[in-house]
Short mmCIF file of C-alpha atoms in Angstrom, two decimals:
data_model
loop_
_atom_site.label_atom_id
_atom_site.label_comp_id
_atom_site.label_asym_id
_atom_site.label_seq_id
_atom_site.Cartn_x
_atom_site.Cartn_y
_atom_site.Cartn_z
CA UNK X 239 -73.21 -82.22 94.87
CA UNK X 240 -75.13 -83.29 91.76
CA UNK X 241 -74.72 -86.81 93.10
CA UNK X 242 -76.73 -85.94 96.23
CA UNK X 243 -79.59 -84.54 94.15
CA UNK X 244 -79.57 -87.54 91.81
CA UNK X 245 -79.63 -89.93 94.77
CA UNK X 246 -82.52 -88.07 96.43
CA UNK X 247 -84.51 -88.18 93.17
CA UNK X 248 -83.78 -91.91 92.87
CA UNK X 249 -84.93 -92.46 96.47
CA UNK X 250 -88.22 -90.71 95.65
CA UNK X 251 -88.61 -92.92 92.57
CA UNK X 252 -87.99 -96.09 94.62
CA UNK X 253 -90.58 -95.05 97.26
CA UNK X 254 -93.11 -94.25 94.53
CA UNK X 255 -92.44 -97.62 92.86
CA UNK X 256 -93.09 -99.43 96.16
CA UNK X 257 -96.38 -97.51 96.36
CA UNK X 258 -97.17 -98.58 92.79
CA UNK X 259 -96.61 -102.23 93.71
CA UNK X 260 -98.52 -102.08 97.04
CA UNK X 261 -101.21 -99.61 95.96
CA UNK X 262 -104.64 -100.81 97.07
CA UNK X 263 -106.53 -99.24 94.16
CA UNK X 264 -105.76 -98.83 90.48
CA UNK X 265 -105.64 -95.03 90.83
CA UNK X 266 -102.93 -95.18 93.52
CA UNK X 267 -100.78 -97.07 91.04
CA UNK X 268 -101.38 -94.57 88.23
CA UNK X 269 -100.56 -91.70 90.63
CA UNK X 270 -97.31 -93.37 91.65
CA UNK X 271 -96.36 -93.95 88.00
CA UNK X 272 -97.08 -90.26 87.31
CA UNK X 273 -94.72 -89.24 90.15
CA UNK X 274 -92.03 -91.56 88.75
CA UNK X 275 -92.46 -89.92 85.33
CA UNK X 276 -92.08 -86.38 86.73
CA UNK X 277 -88.97 -87.44 88.63
CA UNK X 278 -87.52 -89.02 85.48
CA UNK X 279 -87.83 -85.65 83.72
CA UNK X 280 -85.97 -84.00 86.61
CA UNK X 281 -83.28 -86.70 86.64
CA UNK X 282 -82.71 -86.23 82.90
CA UNK X 283 -82.39 -82.45 83.40
CA UNK X 284 -79.87 -82.94 86.23
CA UNK X 285 -77.85 -85.35 84.08
CA UNK X 286 -77.79 -82.96 81.12
CA UNK X 287 -76.62 -80.03 83.28
CA UNK X 288 -73.94 -82.28 84.81
CA UNK X 289 -72.74 -83.26 81.33
CA UNK X 290 -72.98 -79.62 80.23
CA UNK X 291 -74.88 -80.52 77.04
CA UNK X 292 -77.96 -78.55 76.04
CA UNK X 293 -79.26 -81.11 73.58
CA UNK X 294 -79.93 -83.65 76.33
CA UNK X 295 -82.65 -81.38 77.77
CA UNK X 296 -84.68 -82.13 74.62
CA UNK X 297 -85.05 -85.72 75.81
CA UNK X 298 -86.44 -84.47 79.13
CA UNK X 299 -88.87 -82.20 77.22
CA UNK X 300 -90.12 -85.09 75.07
CA UNK X 301 -90.37 -87.37 78.11
CA UNK X 302 -92.53 -84.80 79.95
CA UNK X 303 -94.97 -84.79 77.02
CA UNK X 304 -95.01 -88.60 76.70
CA UNK X 305 -95.62 -88.93 80.45
CA UNK X 306 -98.64 -86.59 80.28
CA UNK X 307 -100.15 -88.27 77.21
CA UNK X 308 -99.68 -91.77 78.65
CA UNK X 309 -101.35 -90.93 81.98
CA UNK X 310 -104.35 -89.37 80.19
CA UNK X 311 -104.56 -92.32 77.77
CA UNK X 312 -104.50 -94.95 80.52
CA UNK X 313 -107.17 -93.04 82.48
CA UNK X 314 -109.41 -92.73 79.38
CA UNK X 315 -109.04 -96.45 78.74
CA UNK X 316 -110.19 -97.42 82.23
CA UNK X 317 -112.98 -94.82 82.28
CA UNK X 318 -114.53 -96.15 79.06
CA UNK X 319 -113.98 -99.71 80.20
CA UNK X 320 -116.04 -98.98 83.34
CA UNK X 321 -118.86 -97.42 81.31
CA UNK X 322 -119.00 -100.39 78.95
CA UNK X 323 -119.16 -102.76 81.90
CA UNK X 324 -122.00 -100.71 83.41
CA UNK X 325 -123.88 -100.82 80.08
CA UNK X 326 -123.49 -104.60 79.88
CA UNK X 327 -124.72 -104.97 83.43
CA UNK X 328 -127.79 -102.81 82.75
CA UNK X 329 -128.72 -104.93 79.75
CA UNK V 172 -70.69 -63.13 92.37
CA UNK V 173 -69.94 -66.61 91.13
CA UNK V 174 -69.84 -68.03 94.66
CA UNK V 175 -73.12 -66.30 95.48
CA UNK V 176 -74.88 -67.91 92.48
CA UNK V 177 -73.41 -71.30 93.39
CA UNK V 178 -74.61 -71.11 96.98
CA UNK V 179 -78.08 -69.96 95.87
CA UNK V 180 -78.38 -72.84 93.39
CA UNK V 181 -77.26 -75.43 95.95
CA UNK V 182 -79.85 -74.12 98.43
CA UNK V 183 -82.56 -74.41 95.76
CA UNK V 184 -81.47 -77.92 94.75
CA UNK V 185 -81.27 -79.19 98.34
CA UNK V 186 -84.67 -77.72 99.24
CA UNK V 187 -86.15 -79.28 96.08
CA UNK V 188 -84.71 -82.69 96.95
CA UNK V 189 -86.05 -82.45 100.51
CA UNK V 190 -89.54 -81.49 99.27
CA UNK V 191 -89.48 -84.41 96.81
CA UNK V 192 -88.70 -86.87 99.61
CA UNK V 193 -91.44 -85.26 101.73
CA UNK V 194 -93.96 -85.83 98.95
CA UNK V 195 -92.89 -89.45 98.62
CA UNK V 196 -93.22 -89.95 102.39
CA UNK V 197 -96.68 -88.42 102.12
CA UNK V 198 -97.59 -91.10 99.59
CA UNK V 199 -97.12 -93.58 102.44
CA UNK V 200 -98.41 -91.71 105.47
CA UNK V 201 -101.76 -90.53 104.13
CA UNK V 202 -104.75 -92.85 104.48
CA UNK V 203 -106.51 -92.80 101.11
CA UNK V 204 -106.13 -91.97 97.41
CA UNK V 205 -107.41 -88.37 97.48
CA UNK V 206 -105.13 -87.29 100.33
CA UNK V 207 -102.17 -88.97 98.58
CA UNK V 208 -102.98 -86.85 95.54
CA UNK V 209 -102.30 -83.74 97.66
CA UNK V 210 -98.93 -85.14 98.73
CA UNK V 211 -98.01 -85.93 95.13
CA UNK V 212 -98.87 -82.38 94.04
CA UNK V 213 -96.13 -81.09 96.39
CA UNK V 214 -93.55 -83.02 94.38
CA UNK V 215 -95.12 -81.75 91.15
CA UNK V 216 -95.10 -78.03 91.96
CA UNK V 217 -92.59 -76.53 94.39
CA UNK V 218 -90.04 -79.37 94.31
CA UNK V 219 -89.89 -79.25 90.50
CA UNK V 220 -89.73 -75.43 90.47
CA UNK V 221 -86.84 -75.36 92.93
CA UNK V 222 -84.80 -78.09 91.24
CA UNK V 223 -85.20 -76.56 87.76
CA UNK V 224 -84.37 -73.04 89.05
CA UNK V 225 -81.29 -74.47 90.78
CA UNK V 226 -80.23 -76.12 87.53
CA UNK V 227 -80.87 -72.89 85.57
CA UNK V 228 -78.40 -71.07 87.84
CA UNK V 229 -75.79 -73.76 87.03
CA UNK V 230 -76.41 -73.89 83.26
CA UNK V 231 -73.58 -72.81 80.96
CA UNK V 232 -75.46 -71.49 77.91
CA UNK V 233 -78.55 -69.38 77.18
CA UNK V 234 -80.03 -72.20 75.06
CA UNK V 235 -80.00 -74.54 78.03
CA UNK V 236 -81.71 -71.97 80.27
CA UNK V 237 -84.52 -71.49 77.72
CA UNK V 238 -84.97 -75.25 77.35
CA UNK V 239 -85.08 -75.78 81.11
CA UNK V 240 -87.69 -72.99 81.29
CA UNK V 241 -89.74 -74.88 78.67
CA UNK V 242 -89.49 -78.09 80.74
CA UNK V 243 -90.74 -76.13 83.77
CA UNK V 244 -93.63 -74.63 81.78
CA UNK V 245 -94.70 -77.99 80.33
CA UNK V 246 -94.68 -79.63 83.78
CA UNK V 247 -96.59 -76.66 85.25
CA UNK V 248 -99.23 -76.91 82.49
CA UNK V 249 -99.68 -80.67 82.48
CA UNK V 250 -99.52 -81.62 86.18
CA UNK V 251 -102.86 -79.99 87.25
CA UNK V 252 -104.56 -81.52 84.21
CA UNK V 253 -103.42 -85.04 85.00
CA UNK V 254 -104.18 -84.57 88.73
CA UNK V 255 -107.72 -83.39 87.95
CA UNK V 256 -108.20 -86.20 85.43
CA UNK V 257 -107.05 -88.79 88.01
CA UNK V 258 -109.35 -87.37 90.70
CA UNK V 259 -112.33 -87.18 88.34
CA UNK V 260 -112.08 -90.72 87.03
CA UNK V 261 -111.44 -92.05 90.55
CA UNK V 262 -114.60 -90.28 91.76
CA UNK V 263 -116.68 -91.49 88.80
CA UNK V 264 -115.56 -95.07 89.28
CA UNK V 265 -117.12 -94.93 92.77
CA UNK V 266 -114.09 -94.37 95.02
CA UNK V 267 -115.36 -92.66 98.20
CA UNK V 268 -113.12 -89.95 99.75
CA UNK V 269 -111.99 -90.71 103.31
CA UNK V 270 -113.55 -88.12 105.64
CA UNK V 271 -112.44 -87.30 109.18
CA UNK V 272 -115.75 -87.14 111.05
CA UNK V 273 -117.93 -90.15 110.31
CA UNK V 274 -121.06 -88.55 111.88
CA UNK V 275 -121.20 -85.78 109.28
CA UNK V 276 -120.70 -88.27 106.48
CA UNK V 277 -123.81 -90.25 107.48
CA UNK V 278 -126.16 -87.36 108.10
CA UNK J 207 -108.79 -67.73 61.66
CA UNK J 208 -107.52 -65.87 64.73
CA UNK J 209 -106.81 -69.23 66.35
CA UNK J 210 -104.80 -70.47 63.35
CA UNK J 211 -102.72 -67.28 63.32
CA UNK J 212 -101.87 -67.49 67.03
CA UNK J 213 -101.10 -71.19 66.65
CA UNK J 214 -98.71 -70.45 63.76
CA UNK J 215 -96.84 -67.80 65.75
CA UNK J 216 -96.55 -70.01 68.84
CA UNK J 217 -95.32 -73.01 66.83
CA UNK J 218 -92.77 -70.91 64.90
CA UNK J 219 -91.35 -69.44 68.11
CA UNK J 220 -91.25 -72.90 69.68
CA UNK J 221 -89.35 -74.33 66.70
CA UNK J 222 -86.84 -71.46 66.53
CA UNK J 223 -86.14 -71.56 70.27
CA UNK J 224 -85.71 -75.32 70.37
CA UNK J 225 -83.70 -75.95 67.23
CA UNK J 226 -80.79 -73.51 67.60
CA UNK J 227 -79.63 -74.23 64.00
CA UNK J 228 -80.66 -71.69 61.38
CA UNK J 229 -79.67 -73.43 58.12
CA UNK J 230 -82.15 -73.44 55.19
CA UNK J 231 -82.69 -77.20 55.46
CA UNK J 232 -83.77 -77.14 59.11
CA UNK J 233 -85.90 -73.98 58.68
CA UNK J 234 -87.62 -75.68 55.73
CA UNK J 235 -88.30 -78.80 57.80
CA UNK J 236 -89.77 -76.54 60.48
CA UNK J 237 -92.05 -74.83 57.97
CA UNK J 238 -93.23 -78.25 56.71
CA UNK J 239 -94.03 -79.51 60.21
CA UNK J 240 -95.87 -76.28 61.12
CA UNK J 241 -97.96 -76.69 57.95
CA UNK J 242 -98.75 -80.31 58.85
CA UNK J 243 -99.85 -79.35 62.38
CA UNK J 244 -102.04 -76.52 61.04
CA UNK J 245 -103.70 -78.97 58.61
CA UNK J 246 -104.30 -81.49 61.44
CA UNK J 247 -105.73 -78.83 63.76
CA UNK J 248 -108.06 -77.61 60.97
CA UNK J 249 -109.36 -81.14 60.64
CA UNK J 250 -109.78 -81.44 64.41
CA UNK J 251 -111.75 -78.20 64.47
CA UNK J 252 -114.52 -79.89 62.49
CA UNK J 253 -114.82 -82.32 65.39
CA UNK J 254 -114.15 -79.98 68.31
CA UNK J 255 -115.78 -76.74 67.15
CA UNK J 256 -113.63 -74.47 69.33
CA UNK J 257 -113.08 -71.08 67.67
CA UNK J 258 -111.72 -68.76 70.39
CA UNK J 259 -107.95 -68.62 70.83
CA UNK J 260 -107.32 -70.23 74.19
CA UNK J 261 -105.07 -67.49 75.57
CA UNK J 262 -106.04 -65.01 78.28
CA UNK J 263 -105.11 -61.54 77.02
CA UNK J 264 -104.89 -59.19 79.99
CA UNK J 265 -102.41 -56.83 81.57
CA UNK J 266 -103.34 -58.26 84.98
CA UNK J 267 -102.03 -61.72 84.03
CA UNK J 268 -98.40 -61.32 85.25
CA UNK J 269 -99.63 -59.94 88.61
CA UNK J 270 -102.04 -62.87 88.94
CA UNK J 271 -99.31 -65.41 88.14
CA UNK J 272 -96.99 -63.83 90.73
CA UNK J 273 -99.77 -63.93 93.36
CA UNK J 274 -100.47 -67.56 92.42
CA UNK J 275 -96.78 -68.43 92.87
CA UNK J 276 -96.80 -66.93 96.39
CA UNK J 277 -99.98 -68.89 97.21
CA UNK J 278 -98.41 -72.10 95.88
CA UNK J 279 -95.33 -71.63 98.08
CA UNK J 280 -97.47 -70.92 101.17
CA UNK J 281 -99.75 -73.91 100.72
CA UNK J 282 -96.79 -76.15 99.89
CA UNK J 283 -95.22 -75.36 103.27
CA UNK J 284 -98.60 -76.04 104.92
CA UNK J 285 -98.93 -79.48 103.27
CA UNK J 286 -95.29 -80.34 104.08
CA UNK J 287 -95.83 -79.70 107.80
CA UNK J 288 -98.99 -81.82 107.68
CA UNK J 289 -97.11 -84.69 106.01
CA UNK J 290 -94.51 -84.79 108.78
CA UNK J 291 -97.14 -84.46 111.55
CA UNK J 292 -98.99 -87.43 110.10
CA UNK J 293 -102.61 -88.51 109.98
CA UNK J 294 -103.64 -86.54 113.09
CA UNK J 295 -103.06 -83.19 111.35
CA UNK J 296 -105.37 -83.72 108.37
CA UNK J 297 -109.16 -83.51 108.11
CA UNK J 298 -110.21 -84.10 104.48
CA UNK J 299 -113.44 -82.43 103.36
CA UNK J 300 -115.44 -82.21 100.15
CA UNK J 301 -117.45 -79.06 99.39
CA UNK J 302 -118.96 -77.11 96.50
CA UNK J 303 -117.93 -73.63 95.31
CA UNK J 304 -119.52 -71.30 92.73
CA UNK J 305 -117.37 -69.76 89.98
CA UNK J 306 -118.31 -66.25 88.83
CA UNK J 307 -116.40 -66.34 85.51
CA UNK J 308 -118.30 -66.01 82.21
CA UNK J 309 -115.85 -67.45 79.67
CA UNK J 310 -114.71 -71.07 79.54
CA UNK J 311 -111.01 -70.11 79.39
CA UNK J 312 -111.15 -68.22 82.70
CA UNK J 313 -113.16 -71.01 84.31
CA UNK J 314 -110.46 -73.49 83.26
CA UNK J 315 -107.82 -71.11 84.65
CA UNK J 316 -109.66 -70.95 88.00
CA UNK J 317 -110.11 -74.73 88.24
CA UNK J 318 -106.47 -75.27 87.30
CA UNK J 319 -105.31 -72.75 89.92
CA UNK J 320 -107.33 -74.57 92.59
CA UNK J 321 -105.74 -77.87 91.56
CA UNK J 322 -102.24 -76.41 91.35
CA UNK J 323 -102.14 -75.12 94.93
CA UNK J 324 -101.42 -78.22 97.04
CA UNK J 325 -104.10 -78.98 99.60
CA UNK J 326 -107.07 -78.39 97.28
CA UNK J 327 -108.11 -80.34 94.17
CA UNK J 328 -111.04 -79.79 91.80
CA UNK J 329 -112.87 -83.11 91.62
CA UNK J 330 -115.71 -82.34 89.24
CA UNK J 331 -117.14 -79.44 87.23
CA UNK J 332 -120.85 -79.04 86.57
CA UNK J 333 -121.64 -75.78 84.78
CA UNK J 334 -120.38 -73.08 87.15
CA UNK J 335 -120.24 -75.27 90.28
CA UNK J 336 -116.94 -76.86 91.23
CA UNK J 337 -116.68 -79.81 93.59
CA UNK J 338 -113.46 -79.35 95.57
CA UNK J 339 -111.58 -81.79 97.82
CA UNK J 340 -109.52 -80.08 100.55
CA UNK J 341 -106.88 -81.61 102.81
CA UNK J 342 -107.84 -79.48 105.82
CA UNK J 343 -110.38 -76.97 107.13
CA UNK J 344 -107.90 -74.14 106.53
CA UNK J 345 -107.65 -75.04 102.84
CA UNK J 346 -111.46 -75.12 102.61
CA UNK J 347 -111.76 -71.65 104.16
CA UNK J 348 -109.02 -70.36 101.86
CA UNK J 349 -111.07 -71.30 98.79
CA UNK J 350 -114.42 -70.18 100.25
CA UNK J 351 -113.20 -66.61 100.94
CA UNK J 352 -113.28 -66.23 97.13
CA UNK J 353 -110.13 -64.15 96.77
CA UNK J 354 -108.81 -66.32 93.93
CA UNK J 355 -112.26 -66.23 92.27
CA UNK J 356 -112.25 -62.41 92.33
CA UNK J 357 -108.72 -62.22 90.96
CA UNK J 358 -109.50 -64.56 88.05
CA UNK J 359 -112.73 -62.64 87.27
CA UNK J 360 -110.65 -59.46 87.09
CA UNK J 361 -108.69 -61.00 84.17
CA UNK J 362 -111.82 -61.10 81.99
CA UNK J 363 -112.07 -57.34 81.64
#
């Protein structure tokens, strides 16, 4: 039964990865990567419950935080990049 | 009692998996970035809630239940923030939302 | 000062819940890391200048969260049916809505609640005006009735 859930999470990750490769705009790609990150957290939780070990949930916890920070950091990077480009164009 | 909890947790897990796949299908069926964001938020909220609650019913120690609750809380706190941040920087970089009626958009 | 105290309590509870080992060595390591984080957040305060503790203290909060959960489930089912019906079932709109909250914390809570319910997303915030993107006309009407706005404003008292 845990196998079915794991497979369905993996299917979602594959679909999101295809969206990340096809994605017409940059933001579609970041959104797809964010979905993959959330699903990774869930997959890690499912694995740790299957193994019956509480200490594996810590990895999922840390991954959730890393996923959040990385999405915000990438967005900040592109936002400032855009502003700098606009400044250069104005000059 | 044990069978009841098992059945409840399997229902939660299956519903969560189905909602996750629905969100992923929505990533393909919707026409532009902002509508896809709505589809992705389905996978972030109810699908995550259901899967984690299903796992909590299966967990074998109190420690694990508390940790899974923390995972749920962190996802619930961070997902609206990253969704808003994505939408805001997409809007500021000049991405126009797709609107249904083109007449209203022009007027 | 109030913020530092609440931060200390939250961090201590977080450490104790997550570690699960109560030996002197690990408790000492926890105390050291809490001290380090307090020092870092003091330094950040010079930059940020935020003094209020960012927690909403109200007896109405659990009721609000329960109501929000019900709303999230309802709008999730709505978005799921729209996904399977396809492009014909959606009519995306952008509109503006006024927030009646006074404090920044409650305004953030309102904007986050709008984003958290699928079907509506806060695009931009300008003072007390939110720019909201909705997946359908029903979602737009749901926000414009102002029920969520009233419920969040109730938390301020």
